[in-house]
Coordinates of C-alpha atoms in Angstrom, one line a residue:
M1 CA 47.0 179.0 137.4
G2 CA 50.4 179.1 139.6
K3 CA 50.5 183.0 139.3
K4 CA 49.3 184.9 142.2
G5 CA 47.9 188.7 142.3
Y6 CA 45.6 188.1 139.6
M7 CA 42.0 186.1 139.5
G8 CA 42.6 184.2 136.2
K9 CA 39.6 185.3 134.7
I10 CA 38.1 187.8 131.8
L11 CA 34.7 188.2 131.3
R12 CA 33.2 189.0 128.0
V13 CA 30.1 190.4 127.4
D14 CA 28.3 190.8 124.4
L15 CA 25.4 193.0 124.7
T16 CA 23.9 192.6 121.3
A17 CA 23.4 188.8 122.1
G18 CA 22.5 189.5 125.8
S19 CA 25.1 187.0 126.5
T20 CA 28.1 186.3 128.9
E21 CA 31.3 184.1 128.8
V22 CA 34.5 183.5 130.6
E23 CA 38.0 183.5 129.5
E24 CA 41.0 182.3 131.1
L25 CA 44.0 184.7 131.8
S26 CA 46.7 183.0 130.0
D27 CA 50.4 182.8 131.9
E28 CA 52.1 183.9 128.4
L29 CA 49.6 186.9 128.6
A30 CA 50.4 187.8 132.0
R31 CA 53.8 187.9 131.8
K32 CA 54.0 189.9 128.6
F33 CA 51.6 192.7 129.4
V34 CA 51.5 192.1 133.4
G35 CA 47.5 193.6 133.1
A36 CA 45.3 196.3 133.2
N37 CA 46.2 198.9 130.7
G38 CA 48.5 196.0 129.0
L39 CA 45.7 193.8 128.7
A40 CA 43.6 196.5 127.0
I41 CA 45.9 197.0 124.5
H42 CA 46.8 193.7 123.4
T43 CA 42.9 192.8 123.2
L44 CA 41.9 196.2 121.3
Y45 CA 44.9 196.0 118.8
R46 CA 43.8 192.2 118.2
E47 CA 40.0 192.6 117.8
L48 CA 39.3 196.1 116.3
R49 CA 39.2 196.5 112.6
P50 CA 41.1 199.9 111.6
G51 CA 39.2 202.7 110.7
I52 CA 36.0 201.5 112.6
D53 CA 33.1 204.1 113.9
P54 CA 33.8 204.8 117.8
L55 CA 30.4 204.9 118.6
G56 CA 29.3 201.9 116.3
K57 CA 28.7 198.6 117.6
E58 CA 32.2 197.6 115.9
N59 CA 34.1 199.4 119.2
K60 CA 34.7 197.2 122.1
M61 CA 35.8 198.4 126.0
V62 CA 38.2 197.0 128.6
F63 CA 37.7 197.2 132.2
A64 CA 40.6 196.1 134.0
A65 CA 42.5 195.8 137.3
G66 CA 46.5 195.4 137.5
P67 CA 48.1 192.4 139.3
L68 CA 48.8 194.7 142.6
V69 CA 44.9 195.8 142.9
G70 CA 43.3 194.7 145.8
T71 CA 46.4 193.6 148.2
I72 CA 47.6 195.6 151.0
L73 CA 49.7 197.7 148.9
P74 CA 48.9 201.7 149.2
F75 CA 48.7 203.8 146.0
I76 CA 47.5 201.2 143.6
S77 CA 43.9 200.8 143.1
R78 CA 43.1 202.5 139.6
T79 CA 40.4 201.4 137.7
Y80 CA 41.3 201.5 133.9
V81 CA 38.9 201.8 130.9
A82 CA 40.1 201.4 127.6
A83 CA 38.6 201.8 124.0
K84 CA 38.8 203.7 120.4
S85 CA 38.1 207.1 121.4
P86 CA 35.1 209.2 119.9
L87 CA 37.4 212.3 121.0
T88 CA 40.6 211.6 119.1
G89 CA 39.9 208.4 116.7
L90 CA 42.8 206.6 118.3
F91 CA 43.0 204.2 121.3
A92 CA 42.3 205.6 124.4
D93 CA 42.6 204.5 128.3
A94 CA 41.4 206.5 131.3
T95 CA 41.6 205.6 135.0
A96 CA 40.0 206.3 138.2
G97 CA 40.8 205.9 141.5
G98 CA 38.3 204.7 144.3
F99 CA 37.1 201.4 145.0
W100 CA 35.7 199.5 141.9
A101 CA 39.0 197.6 140.6
P102 CA 39.6 196.1 144.2
E103 CA 35.8 195.1 144.0
L104 CA 36.2 193.6 140.4
K105 CA 38.8 191.2 141.3
Y106 CA 36.9 190.2 145.0
A107 CA 33.9 189.2 142.5
G108 CA 36.5 187.1 140.6
Y109 CA 37.7 188.7 137.5
D110 CA 40.8 190.8 136.3
A111 CA 39.2 192.0 133.3
V112 CA 35.7 192.9 131.7
V113 CA 35.3 193.1 128.0
I114 CA 32.3 194.8 126.7
E115 CA 31.2 193.7 123.0
G116 CA 28.0 195.2 120.8
V117 CA 25.2 197.5 121.6
S118 CA 22.0 196.3 123.4
D119 CA 18.7 197.3 122.0
R120 CA 17.6 198.8 125.1
P121 CA 19.5 200.8 128.1
V122 CA 21.1 198.0 130.7
Y123 CA 23.4 197.9 133.4
L124 CA 25.7 195.0 134.0
W125 CA 25.5 193.4 137.8
I126 CA 28.4 190.9 138.5
N127 CA 28.1 189.2 141.7
D128 CA 30.8 186.8 142.9
G129 CA 31.5 185.4 139.9
K130 CA 28.1 185.6 138.5
A131 CA 27.1 188.0 136.0
E132 CA 23.4 189.4 134.7
I133 CA 22.6 192.1 132.2
R134 CA 19.8 193.7 133.6
E135 CA 17.1 196.3 132.8
A136 CA 18.3 200.4 133.0
G137 CA 15.2 202.3 131.1
H138 CA 14.1 203.6 134.8
I139 CA 17.8 205.1 135.6
W140 CA 18.6 206.4 131.8
G141 CA 18.6 210.1 132.0
K142 CA 19.6 210.1 135.4
K143 CA 22.9 211.6 137.3
T144 CA 25.6 209.7 138.1
G145 CA 25.2 209.7 142.1
E146 CA 21.6 209.0 141.7
A147 CA 21.5 206.4 139.4
Q148 CA 24.2 204.6 141.4
E149 CA 22.0 204.8 144.6
V150 CA 19.0 203.3 142.8
I151 CA 21.3 200.3 141.3
H152 CA 23.2 199.7 144.8
R153 CA 19.2 199.6 146.3
E154 CA 18.1 197.1 143.3
V155 CA 21.0 194.8 144.0
G156 CA 20.7 195.0 147.9
Q157 CA 24.3 195.6 148.3
R158 CA 25.1 199.1 149.9
R159 CA 29.1 198.2 149.3
A160 CA 28.7 197.3 145.8
Q161 CA 30.9 199.4 143.7
S162 CA 29.5 200.8 140.0
V163 CA 31.1 202.5 136.9
C164 CA 28.5 204.4 135.7
I165 CA 27.7 207.4 133.2
G166 CA 25.2 210.5 133.1
P167 CA 23.5 212.2 130.7
A168 CA 26.5 213.3 128.8
G169 CA 27.5 209.6 128.0
E170 CA 23.8 208.9 127.0
N171 CA 24.3 211.9 124.8
L172 CA 27.6 211.0 123.2
V173 CA 29.4 214.0 124.4
R174 CA 32.7 213.5 123.0
Y175 CA 34.5 213.7 125.7
A176 CA 31.7 212.4 128.2
G177 CA 33.4 210.3 131.4
I178 CA 32.8 207.8 133.6
L179 CA 32.4 207.9 137.3
A180 CA 33.8 205.3 139.5
G181 CA 31.8 206.3 142.7
V182 CA 32.9 209.7 143.0
H183 CA 36.0 209.1 140.9
A184 CA 36.2 210.2 137.2
A185 CA 37.9 208.1 134.4
A186 CA 37.4 211.2 132.6
R187 CA 39.2 211.8 129.4
C188 CA 38.9 210.8 126.0
G189 CA 35.2 210.4 125.9
L190 CA 34.9 207.0 127.2
G191 CA 31.8 207.7 128.9
A192 CA 30.3 208.0 124.7
V193 CA 31.3 204.7 123.9
M194 CA 29.7 203.3 127.0
G195 CA 26.3 205.4 126.3
S196 CA 26.6 204.4 122.3
K197 CA 26.0 200.5 123.8
R198 CA 23.4 201.6 126.0
L199 CA 25.1 200.2 129.0
K200 CA 24.6 202.7 132.0
A201 CA 26.9 201.1 134.3
I202 CA 28.7 197.9 135.9
T203 CA 28.1 197.5 139.6
V204 CA 30.8 194.5 141.3
K205 CA 30.5 192.7 144.5
G206 CA 32.6 190.0 145.9
S207 CA 34.2 188.1 148.6
Q208 CA 37.2 186.4 147.0
D209 CA 40.5 186.6 148.2
V210 CA 43.4 188.4 145.8
E211 CA 46.3 185.7 146.6
V212 CA 49.9 187.1 147.5
A213 CA 52.8 184.7 146.5
D214 CA 54.8 186.2 150.0
M215 CA 52.2 188.0 152.3
E216 CA 55.0 187.9 155.1
G217 CA 57.8 189.5 152.8
L218 CA 55.1 191.9 151.6
K219 CA 54.2 193.1 155.3
E220 CA 57.8 193.4 155.6
W221 CA 58.6 195.3 152.5
L222 CA 55.5 197.7 153.4
E223 CA 57.4 198.6 157.0
R224 CA 60.6 199.4 155.5
N225 CA 59.6 201.2 152.3
P226 CA 55.8 202.9 151.9
Y227 CA 55.0 203.3 155.8
A228 CA 58.5 204.5 156.7
R229 CA 59.0 206.7 153.8
F230 CA 55.7 208.4 153.6
P231 CA 55.4 210.5 157.0
G232 CA 56.9 213.7 156.3
S233 CA 57.4 213.3 152.4
G234 CA 56.1 215.6 149.9
L235 CA 53.5 213.2 149.1
D236 CA 52.4 213.1 152.9
K237 CA 52.9 216.9 153.8
G238 CA 51.5 218.2 150.0
Y239 CA 49.3 216.1 148.5
S240 CA 47.9 214.4 151.3
S241 CA 46.9 217.3 153.7
R242 CA 46.1 219.3 150.3
G243 CA 45.5 217.9 147.7
T244 CA 46.5 218.9 144.1
V245 CA 44.5 221.8 144.9
M246 CA 47.6 223.5 146.3
L247 CA 49.0 223.6 142.6
P248 CA 47.3 226.7 141.4
E249 CA 49.5 229.1 143.4
L250 CA 52.4 226.9 142.5
F251 CA 52.2 227.0 139.0
Q252 CA 51.2 231.1 139.4
N253 CA 54.3 231.3 140.8
F254 CA 56.1 229.7 138.0
G255 CA 54.5 231.7 135.8
L256 CA 53.3 228.3 134.1
W257 CA 49.6 228.5 134.7
G258 CA 47.5 228.0 131.4
T259 CA 45.3 231.3 131.4
D260 CA 43.1 233.3 129.3
N261 CA 42.6 230.2 126.5
W262 CA 46.5 229.9 127.0
R263 CA 47.0 233.7 125.8
R264 CA 48.7 233.9 128.9
E265 CA 50.4 232.1 131.7
T266 CA 49.8 234.0 134.7
Y267 CA 47.0 235.1 136.2
D268 CA 46.5 238.5 137.8
E269 CA 45.8 239.4 141.3
S270 CA 41.9 238.4 140.7
G271 CA 43.3 234.7 140.5
E272 CA 44.1 234.3 143.9
G273 CA 40.5 233.8 144.3
L274 CA 41.6 230.2 143.0
F275 CA 44.5 229.1 145.7
H276 CA 44.0 226.8 148.3
S277 CA 44.4 229.3 151.4
T278 CA 41.4 230.9 150.2
W279 CA 39.5 227.7 149.7
L280 CA 40.2 225.8 153.0
K281 CA 37.6 226.8 154.8
G282 CA 35.6 225.3 152.8
E283 CA 36.9 221.9 153.4
V284 CA 34.7 219.3 155.0
K285 CA 37.0 216.2 155.3
R286 CA 39.7 214.0 153.4
N287 CA 39.0 211.1 151.5
S288 CA 41.4 208.2 150.5
C289 CA 41.1 205.5 147.9
F290 CA 41.2 201.7 148.7
A291 CA 44.2 200.7 151.0
C292 CA 45.8 203.6 150.4
I293 CA 47.9 206.1 153.4
A294 CA 47.5 209.2 151.5
T295 CA 44.5 211.4 151.8
C296 CA 44.5 213.2 148.6
P297 CA 40.9 213.8 147.7
G298 CA 39.3 216.5 149.7
V299 CA 35.5 217.2 150.5
Y300 CA 34.4 220.9 150.3
R301 CA 31.3 222.5 151.1
V302 CA 30.6 226.2 149.5
P303 CA 30.5 228.5 152.1
D304 CA 28.4 231.4 151.0
G305 CA 27.4 233.4 147.7
P306 CA 24.8 232.2 144.9
Y307 CA 26.3 228.3 144.9
K308 CA 26.2 228.0 148.9
A309 CA 26.1 224.5 150.1
T310 CA 27.3 223.0 147.1
V311 CA 29.2 220.0 148.0
T312 CA 31.9 218.2 146.3
E313 CA 35.1 216.1 146.0
G314 CA 37.6 218.2 144.8
P315 CA 37.8 220.4 142.7
E316 CA 41.4 219.1 141.6
Y317 CA 44.1 221.3 140.3
E318 CA 43.2 220.6 136.6
T319 CA 39.5 221.6 137.2
V320 CA 40.7 224.7 138.6
Y321 CA 43.0 225.6 135.6
A322 CA 40.2 224.4 133.2
L323 CA 37.4 226.0 134.8
G324 CA 39.2 228.7 136.4
S325 CA 41.7 230.6 134.8
M326 CA 41.5 229.3 131.3
C327 CA 38.2 231.0 131.4
L328 CA 39.2 234.1 133.7
N329 CA 36.9 232.8 136.5
P330 CA 38.5 233.9 139.5
D331 CA 35.7 232.6 141.9
M332 CA 36.6 229.2 143.7
R333 CA 32.8 228.8 144.6
A334 CA 31.9 228.7 140.9
V335 CA 34.4 226.1 140.3
A336 CA 33.2 224.0 142.6
K337 CA 29.7 224.7 141.4
M338 CA 30.8 223.6 138.1
D339 CA 33.0 220.5 139.2
R340 CA 30.1 219.1 140.6
M341 CA 27.6 219.6 137.5
C342 CA 30.5 217.4 135.6
D343 CA 30.8 214.9 137.8
D344 CA 26.8 214.5 137.9
Y345 CA 26.3 214.9 133.8
G346 CA 29.4 212.7 133.6
L347 CA 32.0 215.3 131.8
D348 CA 35.8 215.6 131.7
T349 CA 36.2 218.8 133.6
I350 CA 39.4 219.6 131.5
S351 CA 37.8 219.3 128.4
T352 CA 34.8 221.2 129.2
G353 CA 36.9 224.3 130.5
V354 CA 39.0 224.6 127.3
T355 CA 36.4 224.1 125.2
L356 CA 34.5 226.5 126.6
A357 CA 37.5 228.9 126.7
F358 CA 37.9 228.4 123.0
A359 CA 34.0 229.3 122.8
M360 CA 34.7 232.5 124.7
E361 CA 37.5 233.3 122.4
C362 CA 35.3 232.6 119.1
V363 CA 32.7 234.9 120.4
E364 CA 35.4 237.3 121.2
K365 CA 36.8 237.3 117.6
G366 CA 32.8 237.1 116.3
I367 CA 33.2 233.8 114.9
I368 CA 30.3 232.3 117.1
T369 CA 27.8 234.9 116.4
R370 CA 25.1 236.1 118.7
D371 CA 22.3 234.1 116.6
Q372 CA 24.3 230.9 117.6
L373 CA 23.9 231.9 121.2
H374 CA 20.2 232.1 121.6
G375 CA 20.8 235.2 124.3
L376 CA 23.8 233.4 126.2
D377 CA 26.6 235.7 126.7
L378 CA 29.3 233.5 126.8
R379 CA 32.3 236.2 127.4
F380 CA 35.2 235.7 129.2
G381 CA 35.0 235.4 133.2
N382 CA 30.8 235.2 133.1
V383 CA 30.3 232.3 135.5
E384 CA 26.7 232.1 134.7
A385 CA 27.0 231.7 131.2
M386 CA 29.4 229.0 131.8
V387 CA 27.1 227.3 134.4
Q388 CA 24.1 227.5 131.8
T389 CA 26.5 226.3 128.9
I390 CA 28.0 223.1 130.8
E391 CA 24.1 221.9 131.2
K392 CA 23.1 222.4 127.3
I393 CA 26.6 220.7 126.3
A394 CA 25.5 217.6 128.2
L395 CA 22.1 217.6 127.1
R396 CA 23.4 218.8 123.6
E397 CA 20.9 221.8 123.8
G398 CA 21.8 224.7 121.5
I399 CA 25.1 226.2 121.3
G400 CA 25.9 223.0 123.6
D401 CA 25.4 220.6 120.5
L402 CA 28.4 222.2 118.8
L403 CA 30.5 222.4 121.7
A404 CA 29.8 218.7 122.8
E405 CA 31.9 217.5 119.7
G406 CA 35.3 218.9 121.2
T407 CA 37.4 221.8 120.1
R408 CA 38.4 219.9 116.9
I409 CA 35.4 219.3 115.4
A410 CA 33.8 222.2 116.6
A411 CA 36.5 224.5 115.3
R412 CA 35.9 222.4 111.8
K413 CA 32.4 223.1 111.7
L414 CA 32.8 227.0 112.5
D415 CA 35.6 227.2 110.2
R416 CA 36.9 231.2 109.8
G417 CA 40.3 230.2 111.6
A418 CA 38.7 228.7 114.9
E419 CA 41.2 226.2 114.8
Y420 CA 43.8 228.5 115.7
F421 CA 41.7 229.0 119.0
A422 CA 41.5 225.1 119.7
I423 CA 43.8 224.3 122.2
N424 CA 44.2 220.2 121.6
T425 CA 46.4 217.7 120.2
K426 CA 45.0 214.8 118.4
G427 CA 41.6 216.3 119.5
L428 CA 42.4 215.9 122.9
E429 CA 42.1 219.4 125.2
H430 CA 45.2 220.1 126.6
P431 CA 45.5 219.9 130.6
G432 CA 46.8 222.7 132.8
H433 CA 50.9 222.1 132.1
S434 CA 52.7 224.4 129.8
T435 CA 54.0 223.8 126.5
R436 CA 56.3 226.8 126.1
G437 CA 57.4 227.0 129.3
T438 CA 58.3 223.4 130.1
K439 CA 59.4 221.9 126.6
G440 CA 59.5 218.4 127.9
M441 CA 55.9 218.5 128.8
G442 CA 55.3 219.8 125.1
L443 CA 56.9 216.8 123.6
G444 CA 54.8 214.8 126.1
F445 CA 52.0 216.2 124.7
A446 CA 52.8 216.0 121.0
V447 CA 53.7 212.2 121.4
G448 CA 51.3 211.1 123.5
T449 CA 49.2 208.3 122.5
R450 CA 46.2 209.5 124.1
G451 CA 46.9 213.2 122.7
A452 CA 47.6 216.2 125.1
H453 CA 47.6 213.7 128.4
H454 CA 49.9 214.9 131.4
H455 CA 50.1 210.9 132.2
D456 CA 51.5 209.7 129.3
G457 CA 54.8 212.4 129.1
R458 CA 54.6 213.1 132.8
D459 CA 54.9 216.7 134.3
F460 CA 58.7 216.7 136.0
E461 CA 60.3 219.8 134.9
Y462 CA 59.5 222.1 138.1
A463 CA 62.6 220.7 140.2
P464 CA 65.9 219.5 139.1
N465 CA 65.6 215.2 139.3
P466 CA 68.7 213.5 139.3
L467 CA 67.0 210.5 138.8
I468 CA 66.4 211.3 135.3
D469 CA 69.5 213.3 135.0
Y470 CA 67.5 216.7 135.3
D471 CA 69.1 219.7 136.0
G472 CA 66.1 221.8 136.2
D473 CA 66.5 223.8 132.7
R474 CA 63.0 224.0 132.1
E475 CA 63.0 225.8 128.9
R476 CA 65.7 223.7 127.3
A477 CA 64.9 221.2 124.3
R478 CA 68.2 219.1 124.0
G479 CA 67.7 216.1 126.1
K480 CA 64.2 216.3 126.9
G481 CA 63.5 213.3 124.5
V482 CA 65.5 210.8 125.8
M483 CA 63.7 211.8 129.3
Q484 CA 60.6 211.5 128.0
G485 CA 61.2 207.9 126.5
I486 CA 62.6 206.7 130.3
I487 CA 59.1 208.4 131.9
T488 CA 57.0 206.9 129.3
R489 CA 58.3 203.1 130.1
W490 CA 57.4 204.3 133.7
T491 CA 54.0 205.4 133.0
A492 CA 53.0 202.5 130.9
A493 CA 54.2 199.9 133.2
A494 CA 52.7 201.5 136.2
D495 CA 49.4 201.6 134.2
C496 CA 49.6 197.8 134.0
M497 CA 50.2 197.2 137.6
G498 CA 47.8 199.5 139.0
F499 CA 49.7 202.4 140.4
C500 CA 48.4 205.6 141.0
H501 CA 50.9 208.0 139.3
F502 CA 51.3 209.9 142.4
A503 CA 53.4 207.0 144.0
E504 CA 56.2 208.2 142.3
K505 CA 56.6 211.1 145.3
L506 CA 58.1 208.0 146.5
Y507 CA 59.2 205.8 144.1
G508 CA 60.3 208.0 141.6
N509 CA 59.3 208.8 137.9
R510 CA 61.3 205.9 136.3
L511 CA 61.1 202.1 137.0
Q512 CA 63.2 201.1 140.0
Q513 CA 63.9 197.7 141.7
E514 CA 61.2 198.7 144.0
H515 CA 58.4 198.3 141.5
V516 CA 59.9 195.1 140.4
D517 CA 60.0 193.8 144.2
M518 CA 56.1 194.8 144.7
L519 CA 55.0 192.9 141.3
N520 CA 57.1 189.7 142.7
L521 CA 56.1 189.6 146.2
V522 CA 52.6 189.6 145.0
T523 CA 52.8 187.4 141.7
G524 CA 55.5 185.2 142.4
L525 CA 56.6 185.4 138.7
G526 CA 60.3 186.6 139.7
F527 CA 60.4 189.4 136.9
T528 CA 63.6 191.6 136.7
L529 CA 63.9 195.4 136.3
D530 CA 65.0 195.0 132.6
E531 CA 62.1 192.8 132.0
L532 CA 59.6 195.2 133.6
I533 CA 61.0 198.0 131.5
G534 CA 60.7 196.3 128.4
V535 CA 57.1 195.7 129.6
G536 CA 56.7 199.2 129.3
E537 CA 58.1 199.8 126.2
R538 CA 56.2 196.7 124.7
V539 CA 52.6 198.3 125.7
Y540 CA 54.0 202.0 124.7
T541 CA 55.2 200.6 121.5
L542 CA 51.8 198.6 120.9
E543 CA 50.0 201.8 121.6
R544 CA 51.7 203.5 119.1
L545 CA 51.1 200.9 116.3
F546 CA 47.4 201.1 117.0
Q547 CA 47.9 204.9 116.6
V548 CA 50.2 204.3 113.3
R549 CA 47.4 202.0 111.8
E550 CA 44.9 204.9 112.1
G551 CA 47.0 207.0 110.3
I552 CA 49.5 208.6 113.1
D553 CA 53.1 209.4 112.0
R554 CA 55.6 212.4 112.6
S555 CA 53.3 214.8 110.8
K556 CA 50.7 214.3 113.6
D557 CA 53.0 214.7 116.6
R558 CA 51.9 218.4 116.6
L559 CA 50.8 221.1 119.0
P560 CA 48.6 223.8 118.4
E561 CA 49.8 226.8 116.6
R562 CA 49.4 229.4 119.0
F563 CA 52.3 228.2 121.1
F564 CA 54.7 228.5 118.2
R565 CA 53.3 232.0 117.2
E566 CA 52.6 233.5 120.1
A567 CA 55.3 233.7 123.2
I568 CA 54.5 233.9 126.9
P569 CA 53.8 237.7 127.4
G570 CA 54.7 237.9 130.7
G571 CA 56.1 236.5 134.3
P572 CA 59.0 234.5 135.1
H573 CA 59.0 232.8 131.7
K574 CA 58.3 235.4 129.9
G575 CA 59.3 235.0 125.9
A576 CA 59.4 231.8 126.1
I577 CA 57.9 229.9 122.9
M578 CA 58.1 226.5 121.4
T579 CA 60.1 226.7 117.9
R580 CA 59.4 223.8 115.3
E581 CA 63.3 223.2 115.3
E582 CA 62.8 222.5 119.1
L583 CA 60.0 220.0 118.8
D584 CA 61.8 218.3 115.7
L585 CA 64.8 218.0 117.6
M586 CA 63.0 216.3 120.6
L587 CA 60.9 214.0 118.5
D588 CA 64.0 212.6 116.9
E589 CA 65.5 212.0 120.3
F590 CA 62.3 210.4 121.4
Y591 CA 61.7 208.1 118.7
E592 CA 65.1 206.8 118.7
S593 CA 64.9 206.4 122.5
H594 CA 62.0 204.0 121.4
G595 CA 63.7 202.4 118.3
W596 CA 61.1 204.1 116.0
D597 CA 62.4 205.9 112.4
R598 CA 62.2 209.4 112.0
R599 CA 58.7 209.1 110.5
G600 CA 57.5 208.0 114.5
I601 CA 57.0 204.2 113.1
P602 CA 58.3 201.7 115.4
T603 CA 61.1 199.6 113.0
P604 CA 60.6 195.9 112.4
E605 CA 63.7 195.4 114.7
R606 CA 62.3 197.0 117.6
L607 CA 59.2 194.9 117.1
K608 CA 60.7 191.8 117.0
E609 CA 62.9 192.8 120.0
L610 CA 60.0 193.4 122.2
G611 CA 58.3 190.1 120.8
L612 CA 55.6 192.2 119.2
D613 CA 56.6 191.2 115.4
G614 CA 53.1 189.3 114.9
Y615 CA 51.4 191.8 115.7

């Protein structure tokens, strides 16, 4: 292959047959979909039959790295995982930072495709191009960290990197995540898909180089751009020194902090226990992902109390929201304990916390009865009950078996009006960004290909942003559809290249020449800005086609009823509510920006323009 930045190979693993084979990554595919997420949706759209069981043998998984991963570029190390989701029943992808994706490329591959189901627990060992399926019965049931340690001892490579599931994935919890070292590709239940295939882990180690088309040009570009612009930037002084755990206080001040299962968007003074300033004394050190100059992840040790000496990387903002304010738990020490539990068991902290808040409100309303709880006092603010319930979810014991299904399925099983209290869109539980106070974010959740995910339509409404012609009016609906159209092209293309979305703190949240420069210096493929924007639109549209094939259209691009019926009761955005007219207006704008019809279906004309008419 003439292109650089790629290893040029895809490893395909058939767990049913116990076999592996290697495919070439064609120039045409690299040009059309770039890599990572683009490669994943191309593969899964063509190879998955509509309507298959996400936990059945027909589902496939793609683990991938983008072409910029493994180079000297900072902010670009994401590991991509994709499959049909057991939580949403739709195409889903999740990403993790860390070191796995660069190591996959050093081992000789751009992607690994997993097919079939093993008849016993196994793990996959990829060592400098050689792939071996190994027995994993002795680590089945172990938590994520312990399992990775055992594997690394067995392969004799202390510096090997693993993606791994915990007991939650093995027990098919529908929001089980995948741990890449200590970083989580948490959302949409892809850990359960891995568990359904009896695949405990994929461990990689390699010594190959990622060739760069213009190394001297890349070094010069680094000096002029990220190295010059990072010092003193918001990414440096904000995320790098404090991490996302600084955000609860900020969102509280905005009056946009999901609280009490979204009955409120401000916490009372007891919520200050979740602020970074109260947590700072527990910080042990700051970490970085591969080749990154930022130090976003913080490692914390609980200094006192019943969870004293618990050590965890994080918790991130979303975890503090889901396991803190949503459940009226004001104790950061307990959040840290539960964050660590979720990582050990392999659970998505957002879905876990939102599901706990749902259950607490159902208990409050008498929908979940005392008999179902078997003595568990699952009320808002009861931290010990939360800790016990998380373990029951991971092991599918007692009430945990119901809650392991996620809020949508659990609500259907409970019936009696429970669906109103289930805060999800398309089955995916909402992250900690306001639907009523930031209308563009609400639209992002409604149309998100994964459901309510803050990394499709991004959060951008907290300050004016001339790059996307945004004046700072958070509650206004008009124009937000067009802005989300711009942002989704950036997020889709970024996910193909391997970007961490925090890079938008330097390069902005729309595709620009800097992104093209990076791609061309590494690959030598000579992309234009229009061409890269077209890649973002092509990938996002193909994800939509996958969802349409599974029954998604405008009628499914909806939001939880609570946000239409209940206004924010207090704080700076008191009275804000989402109306159906506002959502319809934004949907029309968004569909038009992507060339879809009013039903939310991509038109044949736009598919032809994007080179998707054969799909």
